[in-house]
Amino acid sequence: MSTGNMITFFLTLVSYIVYNTLVFCQTLPPSTGRQGEWHLLHASIGISAMHMQVLHDNKLIMFDRTDFGQSNLSLPNGLCRYDSQDTALEIDCTAHSVLYDIDTNTFRPLMVQTDTWCSSGAVLPNGTFIQIGGFNDGDHVVRSFTPCIDEYCDWIEFPNYLIERRWYASNQILPNGRIIIVGGRRQFNYEFYPQMYSSSLGLFRLSFLAETSDQSENNLYPFLHLLPDGNLFVFANTRSILLDYNNNRVLKEYPRIPGNDPRNYPSSGSSVLLPLDENLPNVVAEIMVCGGAPQDGFSRAAHGSYGQALSTCGRLNVSDENPTWVMEDMPIARVMGDMLLLPTGDVLIINGARQGTAGWEKGHAPVRAPVLYRLSQPPNGRFSFMATSPKPRLYHSSAVLVPDGRVIVGGSNPHMYYNFTGIEFPTDLSLEAFSPPYLAEQYGVVRPRILTQNEVLGYGEFSALVFTVPEYFSIKFLSVRLIAPSFTTHSFSMNQRMVVLKLIGATRVAPNTFEVTVRGPSTAEIAPQGYYMLFVVHAEIPSSGVWVKVQ
Ligand SMILES: *[C@@H]1O[C@H](CO)[C@@H](O)[C@H](O)[C@H]1NC(C)=O
Ligand SMILES: *[C@@H]1O[C@H](CO)[C@@H](O)[C@H](O)[C@H]1NC(C)=O
Ligand SMILES: *[C@@H]1O[C@H](CO)[C@@H](O)[C@H](O)[C@H]1NC(C)=O
Ligand SMILES: *[C@@H]1O[C@H](CO)[C@@H](O)[C@H](O)[C@H]1NC(C)=O
């Protein structure tokens, strides 16, 4: 209605031409526009970024583990950690967690008391980050971190909170605001935060996890995705199920992924829930799993023989009654890759190796170039190589999308302790940013910039936001998207999801300035309550993201 008359045919035409020449590279723009570029943010942040979570105040919380030995960053004010249980150091005056400020590129040390190694996490609807479990004295601990405006907030720990030990478990935030905690080493069950009951009544058996645990336990860090029907998709090893966690019932089992090669830790592939598009009559959910390692990869690597990683991806349309896996080939084999949703809806596969598996000293032949998977392209034309990072990112590396559209990358430590010298892949304390092609300056003419938006987006409610596009604009190429910031560790980005909001209309309100109306997510099953990064994407070029609270 209001849309049609405001957006002229002329603008559409010009925009289309610009779109084709710029986005589809007919004039071969500089390589940054095709392959992106890498920037070193810090040669050392003092710790190795094994676990990462972006918070809604544009801070990035990172941590490794307390039993690594001494990090390269002292705790403030002469603080030390005294821990008679620690396997590396009983007195440790160094930090194992930092809070990084994305806007200023600065960081400060945080204090963790107990071991966070191979733990999991999720952000509550109110923005407090909850970290779950770890190893040794940390395996029953829950820790929380609430963003603050001063420089003093730190971890709060709740010892003995968990019913079972959670080491290599996965988490998902649920529509009711609880976090489900699934599996972990030798844990064939799940529980919740906050707890339903603090006794064993709060623990729910899941025999699927026992069934998928092979000799190398290739089912750790199971891939969890909350589906639009409110049930949980759980993938472990080669199998996947639909779990009704409220009634502890497995509703269905999907076909095994073809090839029968494991996809979970230590044969670490990765997995994403592809964008949920509210502009379709029915929201469709598709899972995509990429990479991994063969069944015997871990035991072979233990004997110094690094087998070839997997080069296949599988897509499963879980909205279909009887879905089958559709397989595709990546241009390069990869284990320990991280799969990240970009604001464009494309999937970046970054970090990892071509040979071996996850685990101490078990990865080989790092893959330093990410690949981009473009959903909108025809099969066989979807993957392309991105620019190569100077740094190998093997076991214990991670990556997250930040609101300005960059991907922040850190970590890599395939050794039992911090180890900086005399080895092939030293512990990496650096922090890098990968700028995907869409950030290239040449796309400035079509790049939206958000001027105003509501801070709260209500379920099903209309919401208007105002943005500019410098030179060309066409509503045909416009979308507004939410991304939930992920908790990334061990090649799986927990809680990551994208919702493409229903577009109601757009009008021009001033020269080069537009108001678009979108509808908030339909349900908390599609978008659980909480903070999301909102992006306006125009001609495949995203704005910088702004934080909105969905409730
Ligand atoms: C440790 O930090 C210092 C600066 O604080 C830096 O010069 C050094 O390279 C760091 N060490 C490693 C192994 O990154
Ligand atoms: C969010 O809720 C948790 C659990 O109830 C609480 O500990 C935390 O302080 C709350 N955070 C904020 C920002 O209110
Ligand atoms: C997924 O399945 C649903 C239901 O059969 C169908 O409507 C939709 O088009 C499918 N999506 C894709 C991408 O295949
Ligand atoms: C670092 O690795 C080398 C080679 O494996 C080993 O000899 C050394 O003890 C390790 N150092 C630490 C601090 O673990």
PDB file of N, CA, C and O in Angstrom, residues 201-260:
ATOM      1  N   LEU A 201      14.796 -35.656  41.187  1.00  0.00           N
ATOM      2  CA  LEU A 201      13.542 -35.433  40.458  1.00  0.00           C
ATOM      3  C   LEU A 201      13.734 -34.436  39.315  1.00  0.00           C
ATOM      4  O   LEU A 201      12.954 -34.405  38.368  1.00  0.00           O
ATOM      5  N   GLY A 202      14.750 -33.629  39.434  1.00  0.00           N
ATOM      6  CA  GLY A 202      15.025 -32.616  38.417  1.00  0.00           C
ATOM      7  C   GLY A 202      15.910 -33.132  37.292  1.00  0.00           C
ATOM      8  O   GLY A 202      16.372 -32.367  36.449  1.00  0.00           O
ATOM      9  N   LEU A 203      16.152 -34.433  37.301  1.00  0.00           N
ATOM     10  CA  LEU A 203      17.046 -35.049  36.314  1.00  0.00           C
ATOM     11  C   LEU A 203      16.234 -35.964  35.401  1.00  0.00           C
ATOM     12  O   LEU A 203      15.407 -36.734  35.888  1.00  0.00           O
ATOM     13  N   PHE A 204      16.485 -35.881  34.094  1.00  0.00           N
ATOM     14  CA  PHE A 204      15.675 -36.651  33.146  1.00  0.00           C
ATOM     15  C   PHE A 204      16.580 -37.503  32.278  1.00  0.00           C
ATOM     16  O   PHE A 204      17.491 -36.999  31.626  1.00  0.00           O
ATOM     17  N   ARG A 205      16.318 -38.787  32.275  1.00  0.00           N
ATOM     18  CA  ARG A 205      17.162 -39.716  31.522  1.00  0.00           C
ATOM     19  C   ARG A 205      16.915 -39.579  30.022  1.00  0.00           C
ATOM     20  O   ARG A 205      15.787 -39.370  29.591  1.00  0.00           O
ATOM     21  N   LEU A 206      18.000 -39.697  29.252  1.00  0.00           N
ATOM     22  CA  LEU A 206      17.881 -39.655  27.791  1.00  0.00           C
ATOM     23  C   LEU A 206      18.754 -40.776  27.235  1.00  0.00           C
ATOM     24  O   LEU A 206      19.963 -40.604  27.042  1.00  0.00           O
ATOM     25  N   SER A 207      18.142 -41.926  26.973  1.00  0.00           N
ATOM     26  CA  SER A 207      18.929 -43.102  26.586  1.00  0.00           C
ATOM     27  C   SER A 207      19.589 -42.918  25.215  1.00  0.00           C
ATOM     28  O   SER A 207      20.591 -43.557  24.910  1.00  0.00           O
ATOM     29  N   PHE A 208      19.026 -42.015  24.416  1.00  0.00           N
ATOM     30  CA  PHE A 208      19.643 -41.675  23.123  1.00  0.00           C
ATOM     31  C   PHE A 208      21.130 -41.331  23.305  1.00  0.00           C
ATOM     32  O   PHE A 208      21.963 -41.673  22.466  1.00  0.00           O
ATOM     33  N   LEU A 209      21.450 -40.669  24.405  1.00  0.00           N
ATOM     34  CA  LEU A 209      22.850 -40.271  24.629  1.00  0.00           C
ATOM     35  C   LEU A 209      23.731 -41.475  24.962  1.00  0.00           C
ATOM     36  O   LEU A 209      24.902 -41.519  24.594  1.00  0.00           O
ATOM     37  N   ALA A 210      23.156 -42.455  25.635  1.00  0.00           N
ATOM     38  CA  ALA A 210      23.912 -43.685  25.902  1.00  0.00           C
ATOM     39  C   ALA A 210      24.107 -44.459  24.599  1.00  0.00           C
ATOM     40  O   ALA A 210      25.197 -44.946  24.301  1.00  0.00           O
ATOM     41  N   GLU A 211      23.050 -44.509  23.815  1.00  0.00           N
ATOM     42  CA  GLU A 211      23.111 -45.269  22.552  1.00  0.00           C
ATOM     43  C   GLU A 211      24.105 -44.676  21.556  1.00  0.00           C
ATOM     44  O   GLU A 211      24.651 -45.389  20.723  1.00  0.00           O
ATOM     45  N   THR A 212      24.306 -43.380  21.624  1.00  0.00           N
ATOM     46  CA  THR A 212      25.183 -42.735  20.639  1.00  0.00           C
ATOM     47  C   THR A 212      26.618 -42.611  21.132  1.00  0.00           C
ATOM     48  O   THR A 212      27.470 -42.054  20.456  1.00  0.00           O
ATOM     49  N   SER A 213      26.892 -43.122  22.351  1.00  0.00           N
ATOM     50  CA  SER A 213      28.241 -43.026  22.896  1.00  0.00           C
ATOM     51  C   SER A 213      29.055 -44.224  22.436  1.00  0.00           C
ATOM     52  O   SER A 213      28.894 -45.323  22.947  1.00  0.00           O
ATOM     53  N   ASP A 214      29.926 -44.016  21.447  1.00  0.00           N
ATOM     54  CA  ASP A 214      30.764 -45.111  20.953  1.00  0.00           C
ATOM     55  C   ASP A 214      32.088 -45.141  21.717  1.00  0.00           C
ATOM     56  O   ASP A 214      32.233 -44.462  22.726  1.00  0.00           O
ATOM     57  N   GLN A 215      33.050 -45.885  21.186  1.00  0.00           N
ATOM     58  CA  GLN A 215      34.324 -46.049  21.880  1.00  0.00           C
ATOM     59  C   GLN A 215      35.047 -44.728  22.143  1.00  0.00           C
ATOM     60  O   GLN A 215      35.652 -44.537  23.189  1.00  0.00           O
ATOM     61  N   SER A 216      34.974 -43.809  21.189  1.00  0.00           N
ATOM     62  CA  SER A 216      35.639 -42.514  21.381  1.00  0.00           C
ATOM     63  C   SER A 216      34.689 -41.471  21.939  1.00  0.00           C
ATOM     64  O   SER A 216      35.023 -40.295  21.978  1.00  0.00           O
ATOM     65  N   GLU A 217      33.503 -41.886  22.361  1.00  0.00           N
ATOM     66  CA  GLU A 217      32.496 -40.958  22.891  1.00  0.00           C
ATOM     67  C   GLU A 217      32.223 -39.818  21.918  1.00  0.00           C
ATOM     68  O   GLU A 217      32.224 -38.644  22.291  1.00  0.00           O
ATOM     69  N   ASN A 218      31.964 -40.190  20.668  1.00  0.00           N
ATOM     70  CA  ASN A 218      31.743 -39.187  19.620  1.00  0.00           C
ATOM     71  C   ASN A 218      30.355 -38.549  19.688  1.00  0.00           C
ATOM     72  O   ASN A 218      29.734 -38.297  18.661  1.00  0.00           O
ATOM     73  N   ASN A 219      29.856 -38.340  20.892  1.00  0.00           N
ATOM     74  CA  ASN A 219      28.526 -37.730  21.013  1.00  0.00           C
ATOM     75  C   ASN A 219      28.523 -36.594  22.013  1.00  0.00           C
ATOM     76  O   ASN A 219      27.480 -36.175  22.485  1.00  0.00           O
ATOM     77  N   LEU A 220      29.727 -36.109  22.367  1.00  0.00           N
ATOM     78  CA  LEU A 220      29.788 -35.042  23.366  1.00  0.00           C
ATOM     79  C   LEU A 220      29.478 -33.697  22.709  1.00  0.00           C
ATOM     80  O   LEU A 220      29.536 -33.559  21.495  1.00  0.00           O
ATOM     81  N   TYR A 221      29.161 -32.717  23.559  1.00  0.00           N
ATOM     82  CA  TYR A 221      28.644 -31.447  23.032  1.00  0.00           C
ATOM     83  C   TYR A 221      27.597 -31.721  21.948  1.00  0.00           C
ATOM     84  O   TYR A 221      27.768 -31.350  20.777  1.00  0.00           O
ATOM     85  N   PRO A 222      26.502 -32.383  22.324  1.00  0.00           N
ATOM     86  CA  PRO A 222      25.458 -32.645  21.320  1.00  0.00           C
ATOM     87  C   PRO A 222      24.953 -31.328  20.722  1.00  0.00           C
ATOM     88  O   PRO A 222      24.958 -30.300  21.398  1.00  0.00           O
ATOM     89  N   PHE A 223      24.554 -31.380  19.456  1.00  0.00           N
ATOM     90  CA  PHE A 223      24.018 -30.174  18.808  1.00  0.00           C
ATOM     91  C   PHE A 223      22.551 -30.042  19.191  1.00  0.00           C
ATOM     92  O   PHE A 223      21.750 -30.957  18.933  1.00  0.00           O
ATOM     93  N   LEU A 224      22.199 -28.917  19.785  1.00  0.00           N
ATOM     94  CA  LEU A 224      20.822 -28.662  20.218  1.00  0.00           C
ATOM     95  C   LEU A 224      20.261 -27.501  19.426  1.00  0.00           C
ATOM     96  O   LEU A 224      20.920 -26.464  19.294  1.00  0.00           O
ATOM     97  N   HIS A 225      19.036 -27.661  18.932  1.00  0.00           N
ATOM     98  CA  HIS A 225      18.352 -26.540  18.273  1.00  0.00           C
ATOM     99  C   HIS A 225      16.890 -26.547  18.672  1.00  0.00           C
ATOM    100  O   HIS A 225      16.192 -27.553  18.473  1.00  0.00           O
ATOM    101  N   LEU A 226      16.451 -25.432  19.219  1.00  0.00           N
ATOM    102  CA  LEU A 226      15.040 -25.288  19.575  1.00  0.00           C
ATOM    103  C   LEU A 226      14.251 -25.037  18.290  1.00  0.00           C
ATOM    104  O   LEU A 226      14.536 -24.101  17.545  1.00  0.00           O
ATOM    105  N   LEU A 227      13.247 -25.873  18.037  1.00  0.00           N
ATOM    106  CA  LEU A 227      12.475 -25.758  16.801  1.00  0.00           C
ATOM    107  C   LEU A 227      11.215 -24.914  17.016  1.00  0.00           C
ATOM    108  O   LEU A 227      10.761 -24.748  18.149  1.00  0.00           O
ATOM    109  N   PRO A 228      10.653 -24.389  15.927  1.00  0.00           N
ATOM    110  CA  PRO A 228       9.465 -23.522  16.040  1.00  0.00           C
ATOM    111  C   PRO A 228       8.270 -24.195  16.705  1.00  0.00           C
ATOM    112  O   PRO A 228       7.385 -23.512  17.193  1.00  0.00           O
ATOM    113  N   ASP A 229       8.230 -25.539  16.749  1.00  0.00           N
ATOM    114  CA  ASP A 229       7.113 -26.199  17.440  1.00  0.00           C
ATOM    115  C   ASP A 229       7.400 -26.349  18.934  1.00  0.00           C
ATOM    116  O   ASP A 229       6.615 -26.955  19.668  1.00  0.00           O
ATOM    117  N   GLY A 230       8.520 -25.836  19.396  1.00  0.00           N
ATOM    118  CA  GLY A 230       8.835 -25.856  20.821  1.00  0.00           C
ATOM    119  C   GLY A 230       9.613 -27.082  21.258  1.00  0.00           C
ATOM    120  O   GLY A 230      10.098 -27.140  22.392  1.00  0.00           O
ATOM    121  N   ASN A 231       9.746 -28.070  20.380  1.00  0.00           N
ATOM    122  CA  ASN A 231      10.537 -29.260  20.730  1.00  0.00           C
ATOM    123  C   ASN A 231      12.016 -29.019  20.435  1.00  0.00           C
ATOM    124  O   ASN A 231      12.377 -28.063  19.741  1.00  0.00           O
ATOM    125  N   LEU A 232      12.826 -29.911  20.972  1.00  0.00           N
ATOM    126  CA  LEU A 232      14.270 -29.745  20.831  1.00  0.00           C
ATOM    127  C   LEU A 232      14.829 -30.781  19.864  1.00  0.00           C
ATOM    128  O   LEU A 232      14.608 -31.986  20.025  1.00  0.00           O
ATOM    129  N   PHE A 233      15.565 -30.288  18.867  1.00  0.00           N
ATOM    130  CA  PHE A 233      16.305 -31.164  17.962  1.00  0.00           C
ATOM    131  C   PHE A 233      17.635 -31.468  18.649  1.00  0.00           C
ATOM    132  O   PHE A 233      18.325 -30.558  19.091  1.00  0.00           O
ATOM    133  N   VAL A 234      17.954 -32.757  18.753  1.00  0.00           N
ATOM    134  CA  VAL A 234      19.213 -33.162  19.389  1.00  0.00           C
ATOM    135  C   VAL A 234      19.972 -34.058  18.420  1.00  0.00           C
ATOM    136  O   VAL A 234      19.436 -35.090  17.982  1.00  0.00           O
ATOM    137  N   PHE A 235      21.174 -33.659  18.089  1.00  0.00           N
ATOM    138  CA  PHE A 235      22.017 -34.455  17.184  1.00  0.00           C
ATOM    139  C   PHE A 235      23.231 -34.933  17.973  1.00  0.00           C
ATOM    140  O   PHE A 235      23.918 -34.137  18.609  1.00  0.00           O
ATOM    141  N   ALA A 236      23.501 -36.252  17.922  1.00  0.00           N
ATOM    142  CA  ALA A 236      24.690 -36.790  18.594  1.00  0.00           C
ATOM    143  C   ALA A 236      25.266 -37.907  17.742  1.00  0.00           C
ATOM    144  O   ALA A 236      24.540 -38.817  17.326  1.00  0.00           O
ATOM    145  N   ASN A 237      26.555 -37.822  17.490  1.00  0.00           N
ATOM    146  CA  ASN A 237      27.287 -38.811  16.699  1.00  0.00           C
ATOM    147  C   ASN A 237      26.792 -38.810  15.247  1.00  0.00           C
ATOM    148  O   ASN A 237      27.200 -37.936  14.481  1.00  0.00           O
ATOM    149  N   THR A 238      25.913 -39.738  14.875  1.00  0.00           N
ATOM    150  CA  THR A 238      25.386 -39.745  13.499  1.00  0.00           C
ATOM    151  C   THR A 238      23.867 -39.652  13.506  1.00  0.00           C
ATOM    152  O   THR A 238      23.241 -39.694  12.455  1.00  0.00           O
ATOM    153  N   ARG A 239      23.298 -39.585  14.700  1.00  0.00           N
ATOM    154  CA  ARG A 239      21.840 -39.708  14.815  1.00  0.00           C
ATOM    155  C   ARG A 239      21.213 -38.436  15.356  1.00  0.00           C
ATOM    156  O   ARG A 239      21.877 -37.615  15.986  1.00  0.00           O
ATOM    157  N   SER A 240      19.912 -38.304  15.127  1.00  0.00           N
ATOM    158  CA  SER A 240      19.224 -37.136  15.679  1.00  0.00           C
ATOM    159  C   SER A 240      17.783 -37.474  16.003  1.00  0.00           C
ATOM    160  O   SER A 240      17.173 -38.342  15.372  1.00  0.00           O
ATOM    161  N   ILE A 241      17.288 -36.762  17.008  1.00  0.00           N
ATOM    162  CA  ILE A 241      15.922 -37.002  17.495  1.00  0.00           C
ATOM    163  C   ILE A 241      15.201 -35.673  17.708  1.00  0.00           C
ATOM    164  O   ILE A 241      15.823 -34.608  17.777  1.00  0.00           O
ATOM    165  N   LEU A 242      13.887 -35.788  17.841  1.00  0.00           N
ATOM    166  CA  LEU A 242      13.060 -34.660  18.242  1.00  0.00           C
ATOM    167  C   LEU A 242      12.609 -34.964  19.670  1.00  0.00           C
ATOM    168  O   LEU A 242      11.944 -35.969  19.923  1.00  0.00           O
ATOM    169  N   LEU A 243      13.000 -34.094  20.594  1.00  0.00           N
ATOM    170  CA  LEU A 243      12.757 -34.344  22.018  1.00  0.00           C
ATOM    171  C   LEU A 243      11.702 -33.387  22.566  1.00  0.00           C
ATOM    172  O   LEU A 243      11.850 -32.166  22.458  1.00  0.00           O
ATOM    173  N   ASP A 244      10.666 -33.963  23.161  1.00  0.00           N
ATOM    174  CA  ASP A 244       9.708 -33.179  23.935  1.00  0.00           C
ATOM    175  C   ASP A 244      10.232 -33.202  25.376  1.00  0.00           C
ATOM    176  O   ASP A 244       9.962 -34.132  26.132  1.00  0.00           O
ATOM    177  N   TYR A 245      11.021 -32.168  25.716  1.00  0.00           N
ATOM    178  CA  TYR A 245      11.706 -32.171  27.021  1.00  0.00           C
ATOM    179  C   TYR A 245      10.739 -31.949  28.170  1.00  0.00           C
ATOM    180  O   TYR A 245      11.047 -32.246  29.310  1.00  0.00           O
ATOM    181  N   ASN A 246       9.537 -31.414  27.883  1.00  0.00           N
ATOM    182  CA  ASN A 246       8.569 -31.200  28.961  1.00  0.00           C
ATOM    183  C   ASN A 246       8.012 -32.522  29.475  1.00  0.00           C
ATOM    184  O   ASN A 246       7.707 -32.662  30.648  1.00  0.00           O
ATOM    185  N   ASN A 247       7.876 -33.459  28.549  1.00  0.00           N
ATOM    186  CA  ASN A 247       7.301 -34.750  28.933  1.00  0.00           C
ATOM    187  C   ASN A 247       8.315 -35.879  28.854  1.00  0.00           C
ATOM    188  O   ASN A 247       7.942 -37.049  28.960  1.00  0.00           O
ATOM    189  N   ASN A 248       9.574 -35.514  28.654  1.00  0.00           N
ATOM    190  CA  ASN A 248      10.655 -36.492  28.517  1.00  0.00           C
ATOM    191  C   ASN A 248      10.291 -37.616  27.542  1.00  0.00           C
ATOM    192  O   ASN A 248      10.381 -38.798  27.875  1.00  0.00           O
ATOM    193  N   ARG A 249       9.884 -37.205  26.344  1.00  0.00           N
ATOM    194  CA  ARG A 249       9.523 -38.188  25.311  1.00  0.00           C
ATOM    195  C   ARG A 249      10.269 -37.893  24.020  1.00  0.00           C
ATOM    196  O   ARG A 249      10.342 -36.736  23.596  1.00  0.00           O
ATOM    197  N   VAL A 250      10.794 -38.934  23.416  1.00  0.00           N
ATOM    198  CA  VAL A 250      11.391 -38.791  22.092  1.00  0.00           C
ATOM    199  C   VAL A 250      10.254 -38.930  21.085  1.00  0.00           C
ATOM    200  O   VAL A 250       9.623 -39.979  20.999  1.00  0.00           O
ATOM    201  N   LEU A 251       9.967 -37.862  20.358  1.00  0.00           N
ATOM    202  CA  LEU A 251       8.805 -37.862  19.467  1.00  0.00           C
ATOM    203  C   LEU A 251       9.118 -38.537  18.146  1.00  0.00           C
ATOM    204  O   LEU A 251       8.257 -39.123  17.519  1.00  0.00           O
ATOM    205  N   LYS A 252      10.346 -38.381  17.697  1.00  0.00           N
ATOM    206  CA  LYS A 252      10.730 -39.091  16.477  1.00  0.00           C
ATOM    207  C   LYS A 252      12.235 -39.162  16.371  1.00  0.00           C
ATOM    208  O   LYS A 252      12.950 -38.400  17.016  1.00  0.00           O
ATOM    209  N   GLU A 253      12.665 -40.142  15.597  1.00  0.00           N
ATOM    210  CA  GLU A 253      14.088 -40.188  15.258  1.00  0.00           C
ATOM    211  C   GLU A 253      14.207 -39.943  13.765  1.00  0.00           C
ATOM    212  O   GLU A 253      13.462 -40.498  12.957  1.00  0.00           O
ATOM    213  N   TYR A 254      15.140 -39.090  13.412  1.00  0.00           N
ATOM    214  CA  TYR A 254      15.373 -38.769  12.001  1.00  0.00           C
ATOM    215  C   TYR A 254      16.318 -39.811  11.402  1.00  0.00           C
ATOM    216  O   TYR A 254      16.994 -40.531  12.132  1.00  0.00           O
ATOM    217  N   PRO A 255      16.405 -39.841  10.074  1.00  0.00           N
ATOM    218  CA  PRO A 255      17.375 -40.774   9.471  1.00  0.00           C
ATOM    219  C   PRO A 255      18.807 -40.412   9.906  1.00  0.00           C
ATOM    220  O   PRO A 255      19.088 -39.251  10.209  1.00  0.00           O
ATOM    221  N   ARG A 256      19.648 -41.410   9.949  1.00  0.00           N
ATOM    222  CA  ARG A 256      21.064 -41.158  10.231  1.00  0.00           C
ATOM    223  C   ARG A 256      21.666 -40.278   9.145  1.00  0.00           C
ATOM    224  O   ARG A 256      21.280 -40.414   7.976  1.00  0.00           O
ATOM    225  N   ILE A 257      22.637 -39.488   9.508  1.00  0.00           N
ATOM    226  CA  ILE A 257      23.298 -38.682   8.477  1.00  0.00           C
ATOM    227  C   ILE A 257      24.083 -39.628   7.559  1.00  0.00           C
ATOM    228  O   ILE A 257      24.770 -40.536   8.044  1.00  0.00           O
ATOM    229  N   PRO A 258      23.950 -39.486   6.241  1.00  0.00           N
ATOM    230  CA  PRO A 258      24.629 -40.413   5.321  1.00  0.00           C
ATOM    231  C   PRO A 258      26.146 -40.435   5.535  1.00  0.00           C
ATOM    232  O   PRO A 258      26.737 -39.423   5.909  1.00  0.00           O
ATOM    233  N   GLY A 259      26.715 -41.593   5.309  1.00  0.00           N
ATOM    234  CA  GLY A 259      28.157 -41.750   5.461  1.00  0.00           C
ATOM    235  C   GLY A 259      28.514 -42.364   6.792  1.00  0.00           C
ATOM    236  O   GLY A 259      29.564 -42.953   6.962  1.00  0.00           O
ATOM    237  N   ASN A 260      27.598 -42.192   7.772  1.00  0.00           N
ATOM    238  CA  ASN A 260      27.789 -42.817   9.077  1.00  0.00           C
ATOM    239  C   ASN A 260      29.045 -42.378   9.816  1.00  0.00           C
ATOM    240  O   ASN A 260      29.583 -43.121  10.631  1.00  0.00           O
TER     241      ASN A 260
END
